[in-house]
CSV table of C-alpha atoms in Angstrom, one decimal:
chain,number,residue,atom,x,y,z
A,800,MET,CA,61.3,125.9,83.1
A,801,ARG,CA,57.9,127.4,83.5
A,802,VAL,CA,57.0,129.3,80.4
A,803,TRP,CA,53.5,130.7,79.8
A,804,LEU,CA,53.2,130.0,76.1
A,805,SER,CA,50.0,131.8,75.7
A,806,ALA,CA,51.6,135.1,76.8
A,807,VAL,CA,54.5,134.6,74.4
A,808,VAL,CA,52.3,133.5,71.5
A,809,VAL,CA,50.0,136.5,71.9
A,810,LEU,CA,53.0,138.9,71.8
A,811,LEU,CA,54.3,137.4,68.6
A,812,CYS,CA,51.0,137.0,66.8
A,813,LEU,CA,49.3,140.3,67.6
A,814,ALA,CA,52.2,142.6,66.6
A,815,SER,CA,51.7,144.1,63.1
A,816,SER,CA,54.0,144.1,60.3
A,817,GLY,CA,61.2,155.7,58.5
A,818,ALA,CA,69.8,161.5,60.6
A,819,HIS,CA,72.3,161.3,62.7
A,820,ALA,CA,71.7,161.5,66.4
A,821,GLN,CA,72.7,164.7,68.1
A,822,GLU,CA,75.6,164.8,70.5
A,823,HIS,CA,74.9,163.9,74.1
A,824,LEU,CA,72.8,166.5,75.9
A,825,VAL,CA,75.0,168.0,78.6
A,826,VAL,CA,73.7,169.0,82.1
A,827,LYS,CA,74.1,172.7,81.8
A,828,GLY,CA,72.6,175.2,84.2
A,829,TYR,CA,71.1,172.3,86.1
A,830,SER,CA,71.6,172.4,89.9
A,831,SER,CA,72.7,169.3,91.9
A,832,ASP,CA,69.2,169.3,93.5
A,833,GLN,CA,67.6,169.1,90.1
A,834,THR,CA,69.9,166.3,89.0
A,835,SER,CA,69.2,164.4,92.2
A,836,HIS,CA,65.4,164.8,91.6
A,837,ALA,CA,65.7,163.6,88.0
A,838,VAL,CA,67.6,160.4,89.2
A,839,GLU,CA,65.0,159.7,91.8
A,840,GLU,CA,62.3,160.1,89.2
A,841,ILE,CA,63.8,157.5,87.0
A,842,VAL,CA,64.8,155.0,89.7
A,843,GLN,CA,61.7,154.3,91.7
A,844,PRO,CA,61.6,150.8,93.4
A,845,ARG,CA,58.3,150.0,95.2
A,846,THR,CA,58.1,150.3,98.9
A,847,ASP,CA,60.0,147.5,100.7
A,848,ARG,CA,61.4,146.2,97.3
A,849,GLN,CA,64.7,146.2,95.6
A,850,ILE,CA,65.8,147.7,92.3
A,851,ALA,CA,65.1,145.2,89.6
A,852,ARG,CA,67.6,144.9,86.7
A,853,TRP,CA,68.9,142.4,84.2
A,854,ASN,CA,71.2,139.8,85.8
A,855,GLN,CA,71.5,137.4,82.9
A,856,MET,CA,72.2,137.4,79.2
A,857,VAL,CA,69.4,139.2,77.4
A,858,CYS,CA,67.9,137.7,74.2
A,859,PRO,CA,65.8,140.2,72.3
A,860,GLN,CA,63.2,139.4,69.7
A,861,PHE,CA,61.9,142.1,67.3
A,862,VAL,CA,58.5,141.8,65.7
A,863,GLY,CA,56.9,144.0,63.0
A,864,PHE,CA,59.9,146.1,62.0
A,865,PRO,CA,61.3,146.3,58.5
A,866,ALA,CA,64.2,143.8,58.1
A,867,ASP,CA,66.9,146.5,57.7
A,868,VAL,CA,65.6,148.4,60.7
A,869,GLU,CA,65.4,145.3,62.8
A,870,LYS,CA,69.1,144.6,62.1
A,871,GLN,CA,70.1,148.2,63.0
A,872,PHE,CA,68.0,148.0,66.1
A,873,GLU,CA,69.5,144.7,67.1
A,874,THR,CA,73.1,146.1,66.7
A,875,HIS,CA,72.3,149.3,68.6
A,876,LEU,CA,70.7,147.4,71.5
A,877,GLU,CA,73.6,145.0,71.7
A,878,ASP,CA,76.1,147.9,71.8
A,879,ARG,CA,74.1,149.8,74.4
A,880,PHE,CA,73.7,146.9,76.7
A,881,ALA,CA,77.4,145.9,76.3
A,882,ARG,CA,78.4,149.4,77.5
A,883,TYR,CA,77.0,148.5,80.9
A,884,GLY,CA,78.3,144.9,81.0
A,885,ILE,CA,75.1,143.1,80.0
A,886,PRO,CA,75.6,140.5,77.2
A,887,VAL,CA,73.0,140.4,74.5
A,888,LYS,CA,72.4,137.5,72.1
A,889,ALA,CA,69.9,137.6,69.3
A,890,HIS,CA,67.9,134.7,67.9
A,891,CYS,CA,67.7,132.6,71.1
A,892,PRO,CA,65.2,129.8,71.4
A,893,ILE,CA,63.5,131.6,74.3
A,894,PRO,CA,63.7,135.4,74.1
A,895,GLN,CA,63.5,137.6,77.3
A,896,LEU,CA,63.0,141.0,75.7
A,897,PHE,CA,60.2,141.5,73.1
A,898,ILE,CA,60.2,144.7,71.1
A,899,LEU,CA,57.0,144.8,69.1
A,900,ALA,CA,56.1,147.3,66.3
A,901,THR,CA,52.4,147.8,65.7
A,902,THR,CA,50.0,150.3,64.2
A,903,HIS,CA,47.2,149.2,66.5
A,904,GLU,CA,48.7,149.5,70.0
A,905,ASP,CA,45.5,149.8,71.9
A,906,ASP,CA,44.2,146.5,70.3
A,907,LEU,CA,47.5,144.8,71.1
A,908,ILE,CA,47.5,145.9,74.7
A,909,HIS,CA,43.9,144.9,75.1
A,910,HIS,CA,44.5,141.4,73.8
A,911,ILE,CA,47.6,141.0,76.0
A,912,LEU,CA,45.6,141.9,79.1
A,913,GLU,CA,42.8,139.7,78.1
A,914,ARG,CA,45.0,136.7,77.5
A,915,ASP,CA,47.4,137.3,80.3
A,916,PRO,CA,46.3,139.7,83.1
A,917,TYR,CA,49.3,138.6,85.1
A,918,LEU,CA,51.6,140.2,82.4
A,919,MET,CA,54.0,137.3,82.5
A,920,GLN,CA,54.4,137.5,86.3
A,921,GLY,CA,55.8,134.3,87.7
A,922,ILE,CA,57.7,133.1,84.7
A,923,ASP,CA,61.0,131.4,85.6
A,924,VAL,CA,61.3,132.6,89.1
A,925,SER,CA,61.9,131.1,92.5
A,926,ALA,CA,58.8,129.4,93.9
A,927,ALA,CA,60.0,130.3,97.4
A,928,PHE,CA,58.7,133.9,97.1
A,929,ALA,CA,55.0,134.4,96.9
A,930,ASP,CA,55.4,137.9,95.5
A,931,ASN,CA,56.4,136.2,92.2
A,932,PHE,CA,52.9,135.0,91.6
A,933,ARG,CA,50.7,138.0,92.2
A,934,LEU,CA,48.9,140.2,89.8
A,935,PRO,CA,50.9,143.2,88.8
A,936,PRO,CA,50.0,146.5,90.7
A,937,SER,CA,46.9,148.3,89.4
A,938,ASP,CA,49.0,151.3,88.4
A,939,VAL,CA,51.0,149.2,86.0
A,940,ARG,CA,48.0,147.8,84.4
A,941,GLN,CA,46.4,151.3,84.2
A,942,ALA,CA,49.5,152.9,82.8
A,943,ILE,CA,49.8,150.5,79.8
A,944,ARG,CA,46.2,151.3,78.9
A,945,GLN,CA,47.1,155.0,78.5
A,946,ASN,CA,47.7,156.4,75.0
A,947,TYR,CA,51.6,156.4,75.0
A,948,PRO,CA,53.5,155.9,71.8
A,949,VAL,CA,55.8,153.4,73.5
A,950,ARG,CA,54.5,151.2,76.3
A,951,TRP,CA,56.1,148.5,78.4
A,952,PHE,CA,55.7,146.0,81.2
A,953,SER,CA,58.0,143.4,82.7
A,954,ASP,CA,58.1,140.2,84.8
A,955,VAL,CA,60.2,141.0,87.8
A,956,GLY,CA,61.1,137.9,89.8
A,957,ILE,CA,62.6,137.5,93.3
A,958,GLU,CA,65.5,135.1,93.4
A,959,TYR,CA,67.6,133.5,96.1
A,960,ASN,CA,71.1,135.0,96.4
A,961,GLY,CA,72.8,132.1,98.1
A,962,GLN,CA,75.8,130.2,96.7
A,963,THR,CA,75.0,126.7,98.1
A,964,GLY,CA,72.4,124.0,97.6
A,965,THR,CA,72.5,124.1,93.8
A,966,HIS,CA,72.7,121.5,91.1
A,967,LEU,CA,72.7,121.5,87.4
A,968,LEU,CA,70.3,119.7,85.2
A,969,ASN,CA,71.1,119.1,81.5
A,970,GLY,CA,68.3,118.5,79.0
A,971,ASN,CA,67.1,118.9,75.5
A,972,LEU,CA,64.9,121.9,74.5
A,973,PRO,CA,61.6,121.1,72.9
A,974,VAL,CA,61.5,121.2,69.1
A,975,ARG,CA,59.1,124.2,69.2
A,976,PHE,CA,61.9,126.1,71.0
A,977,GLY,CA,64.6,125.3,68.5
A,978,GLY,CA,65.8,122.0,70.0
A,979,GLY,CA,69.4,121.6,71.2
A,980,ARG,CA,70.9,121.2,74.6
A,981,ALA,CA,70.1,123.5,77.6
A,982,THR,CA,71.6,123.8,81.1
A,983,ALA,CA,69.3,125.0,83.9
A,984,LEU,CA,70.4,125.9,87.4
A,985,TYR,CA,68.1,124.8,90.2
A,986,ILE,CA,68.4,125.9,93.8
A,987,GLY,CA,67.6,123.4,96.5
A,988,GLU,CA,66.2,124.1,100.0
A,989,ILE,CA,65.5,127.8,99.5
A,990,PRO,CA,64.6,129.5,102.7
A,991,MET,CA,60.9,130.4,102.8
A,992,THR,CA,61.3,134.1,103.5
A,993,SER,CA,60.4,137.4,102.0
A,994,PHE,CA,62.5,139.9,104.0
A,995,LEU,CA,65.0,142.2,102.2
A,996,GLY,CA,68.6,141.4,102.6
A,997,SER,CA,71.5,139.6,101.1
A,998,ILE,CA,69.7,136.3,100.6
A,999,ARG,CA,67.5,137.7,97.8
A,1000,HIS,CA,67.6,140.0,94.8
A,1001,GLU,CA,65.1,141.1,92.1
A,1002,ASP,CA,65.7,140.3,88.4
A,1003,ILE,CA,64.0,141.4,85.3
A,1004,LYS,CA,63.1,138.1,83.8
A,1005,TYR,CA,61.0,139.1,80.7
A,1006,MET,CA,60.1,142.5,79.3
A,1007,ALA,CA,57.7,143.6,76.5
A,1008,ILE,CA,58.0,146.9,74.8
A,1009,THR,CA,55.4,148.0,72.2
A,1010,VAL,CA,56.0,150.7,69.7
A,1011,ASP,CA,53.1,152.4,67.9
A,1012,LEU,CA,54.5,153.3,64.4
A,1013,SER,CA,51.4,155.2,63.6
A,1014,LYS,CA,52.5,157.9,66.2
A,1015,MET,CA,56.1,158.2,65.0
A,1016,GLU,CA,55.8,160.9,62.4
A,1017,GLY,CA,59.0,163.1,62.4
A,1018,VAL,CA,60.8,160.6,64.7
A,1019,SER,CA,64.2,159.2,63.5
A,1020,TRP,CA,65.0,155.5,63.9
A,1021,PRO,CA,68.2,156.3,65.9
A,1022,SER,CA,66.1,158.4,68.4
A,1023,LEU,CA,63.6,155.5,68.9
A,1024,PHE,CA,66.5,153.0,69.3
A,1025,GLU,CA,68.0,155.2,72.0
A,1026,TYR,CA,64.7,155.7,73.9
A,1027,VAL,CA,63.8,152.0,73.8
A,1028,SER,CA,67.4,151.2,75.0
A,1029,MET,CA,67.0,153.4,78.1
A,1030,VAL,CA,63.6,151.9,78.8
A,1031,ALA,CA,64.9,148.3,78.4
A,1032,LEU,CA,67.9,148.9,80.6
A,1033,THR,CA,66.1,150.5,83.5
A,1034,ASN,CA,62.5,149.4,83.3
A,1035,PRO,CA,61.2,152.8,84.5
A,1036,GLN,CA,57.6,153.7,85.3
A,1037,LEU,CA,55.5,154.4,82.3
A,1038,LYS,CA,54.6,158.1,82.7
A,1039,ASP,CA,55.5,161.6,81.5
A,1040,TYR,CA,58.8,162.6,82.9
A,1041,ASP,CA,59.5,166.2,84.2
A,1042,THR,CA,63.0,166.8,83.0
A,1043,SER,CA,64.5,167.1,79.5
A,1044,GLU,CA,67.9,166.2,80.9
A,1045,THR,CA,67.0,162.6,80.3
A,1046,ILE,CA,65.8,161.0,77.1
A,1047,LEU,CA,62.7,159.8,79.0
A,1048,GLY,CA,61.6,163.4,79.4
A,1049,SER,CA,62.7,164.8,76.1
A,1050,PHE,CA,61.6,162.1,73.6
A,1051,VAL,CA,58.0,161.8,75.0
A,1052,LYS,CA,56.1,164.9,76.2
A,1053,HIS,CA,52.4,164.7,77.2
A,1054,ARG,CA,52.3,161.2,75.7
A,1055,LYS,CA,53.5,162.3,72.3
A,1056,PRO,CA,56.9,161.6,70.7
A,1057,GLN,CA,58.9,164.7,69.8
A,1058,SER,CA,60.3,165.3,66.3
A,1059,GLY,CA,64.0,165.5,65.9
A,1060,ASP,CA,67.0,163.5,67.0
A,1061,PHE,CA,67.6,162.4,70.5
A,1062,ALA,CA,70.2,160.4,72.4
A,1063,MET,CA,70.7,159.1,75.9
A,1064,THR,CA,72.1,162.0,77.8
A,1065,ASP,CA,75.1,162.2,80.2
A,1066,LEU,CA,72.6,162.0,83.0
A,1067,ASP,CA,71.1,158.8,81.5
A,1068,ASP,CA,74.5,157.3,81.0
A,1069,ALA,CA,75.5,158.1,84.6
A,1070,VAL,CA,72.2,156.6,86.0
A,1071,VAL,CA,72.6,153.4,84.0
A,1072,ARG,CA,76.2,152.9,85.0
A,1073,GLU,CA,75.4,153.3,88.7
A,1074,PHE,CA,72.3,151.2,88.2
A,1075,TYR,CA,74.4,148.2,87.2
A,1076,THR,CA,77.3,148.9,89.5
A,1077,ASN,CA,75.5,148.9,92.9
A,1078,ASP,CA,74.8,145.9,95.1
A,1079,ARG,CA,71.7,144.2,93.7
A,1080,ALA,CA,70.7,142.9,97.2
A,1081,GLU,CA,70.5,146.3,98.8
A,1082,ASP,CA,67.2,147.9,100.0
A,1083,GLY,CA,65.7,149.8,97.0
A,1084,ARG,CA,65.2,153.2,98.7
A,1085,GLU,CA,68.8,153.2,100.2
A,1086,GLU,CA,70.2,152.1,96.8
A,1087,THR,CA,68.2,154.9,95.0
A,1088,GLN,CA,69.6,157.5,97.4
A,1089,LYS,CA,73.2,156.2,96.8
A,1090,ILE,CA,72.6,156.2,93.0
A,1091,ALA,CA,71.3,159.8,93.2
A,1092,SER,CA,74.2,160.9,95.3
A,1093,ASP,CA,76.9,159.2,93.1
A,1094,VAL,CA,75.3,160.5,89.8
A,1095,THR,CA,75.0,164.0,91.2
A,1096,ALA,CA,78.6,163.9,92.4
A,1097,SER,CA,79.8,162.7,89.0
A,1098,LEU,CA,77.9,165.5,87.1
A,1099,HIS,CA,78.5,168.3,89.6
A,1100,PRO,CA,82.1,167.8,90.8
């Protein structure tokens, strides 16, 4: 297992140590074209790429939150992920999802970029695909420098989708990772190819989400839990979203969090359900169109 310890350590060391959510927002007075546009705004794979999603058990680690809030956040995240068939287990030796609370977000992001300009790219991914070891796109690095109250980036790895040529290797985890036994799956004789198709799929391997608590005045914890859950489930672009029919567009406007109580909407729920139902090996643009069509049909019967 290739783990860039410097990236993980900086995430843990640099993070610093306050109503009931409203009912689901319903798509009212919203045309099918507007719904389709909203879906395509959320689900945006890069050209000639697939839609990346979690394809394994997710182990979160919370840093910098009050103990009682961390427990609530952990439970909320586990329930949200389970709704879409994604198992979550807390307190793993090696986490995949870091949720970091800070009051100095710019400093944290600066140090992360300084220590790891690759933003964890290439961790635990197939060596057969060169795309796994490239710098993240410039727009990703530029976006996380912007003054958003919540920022995120991820390691998206390309994996082989075959069912043969595999073997298991059992071993002990290092003491610094908690010790104990671990089972790793290795794939032998992977085709050296990068074309899209059934032999490959894209996984979210690791993800870091930073929350600037200094910008959260008037924001309820349940609202933040819901927003971060949507971000963690779909790994959307970091930007201002047009529509208020998704929590991505209603919770943050013009880079500022909105006061009040927010929840994932019916549109969000439909998007995430389709997101994790469709074939992960399909071409990203074709799959986006299918998700948009299916979500629109479900909300505008």
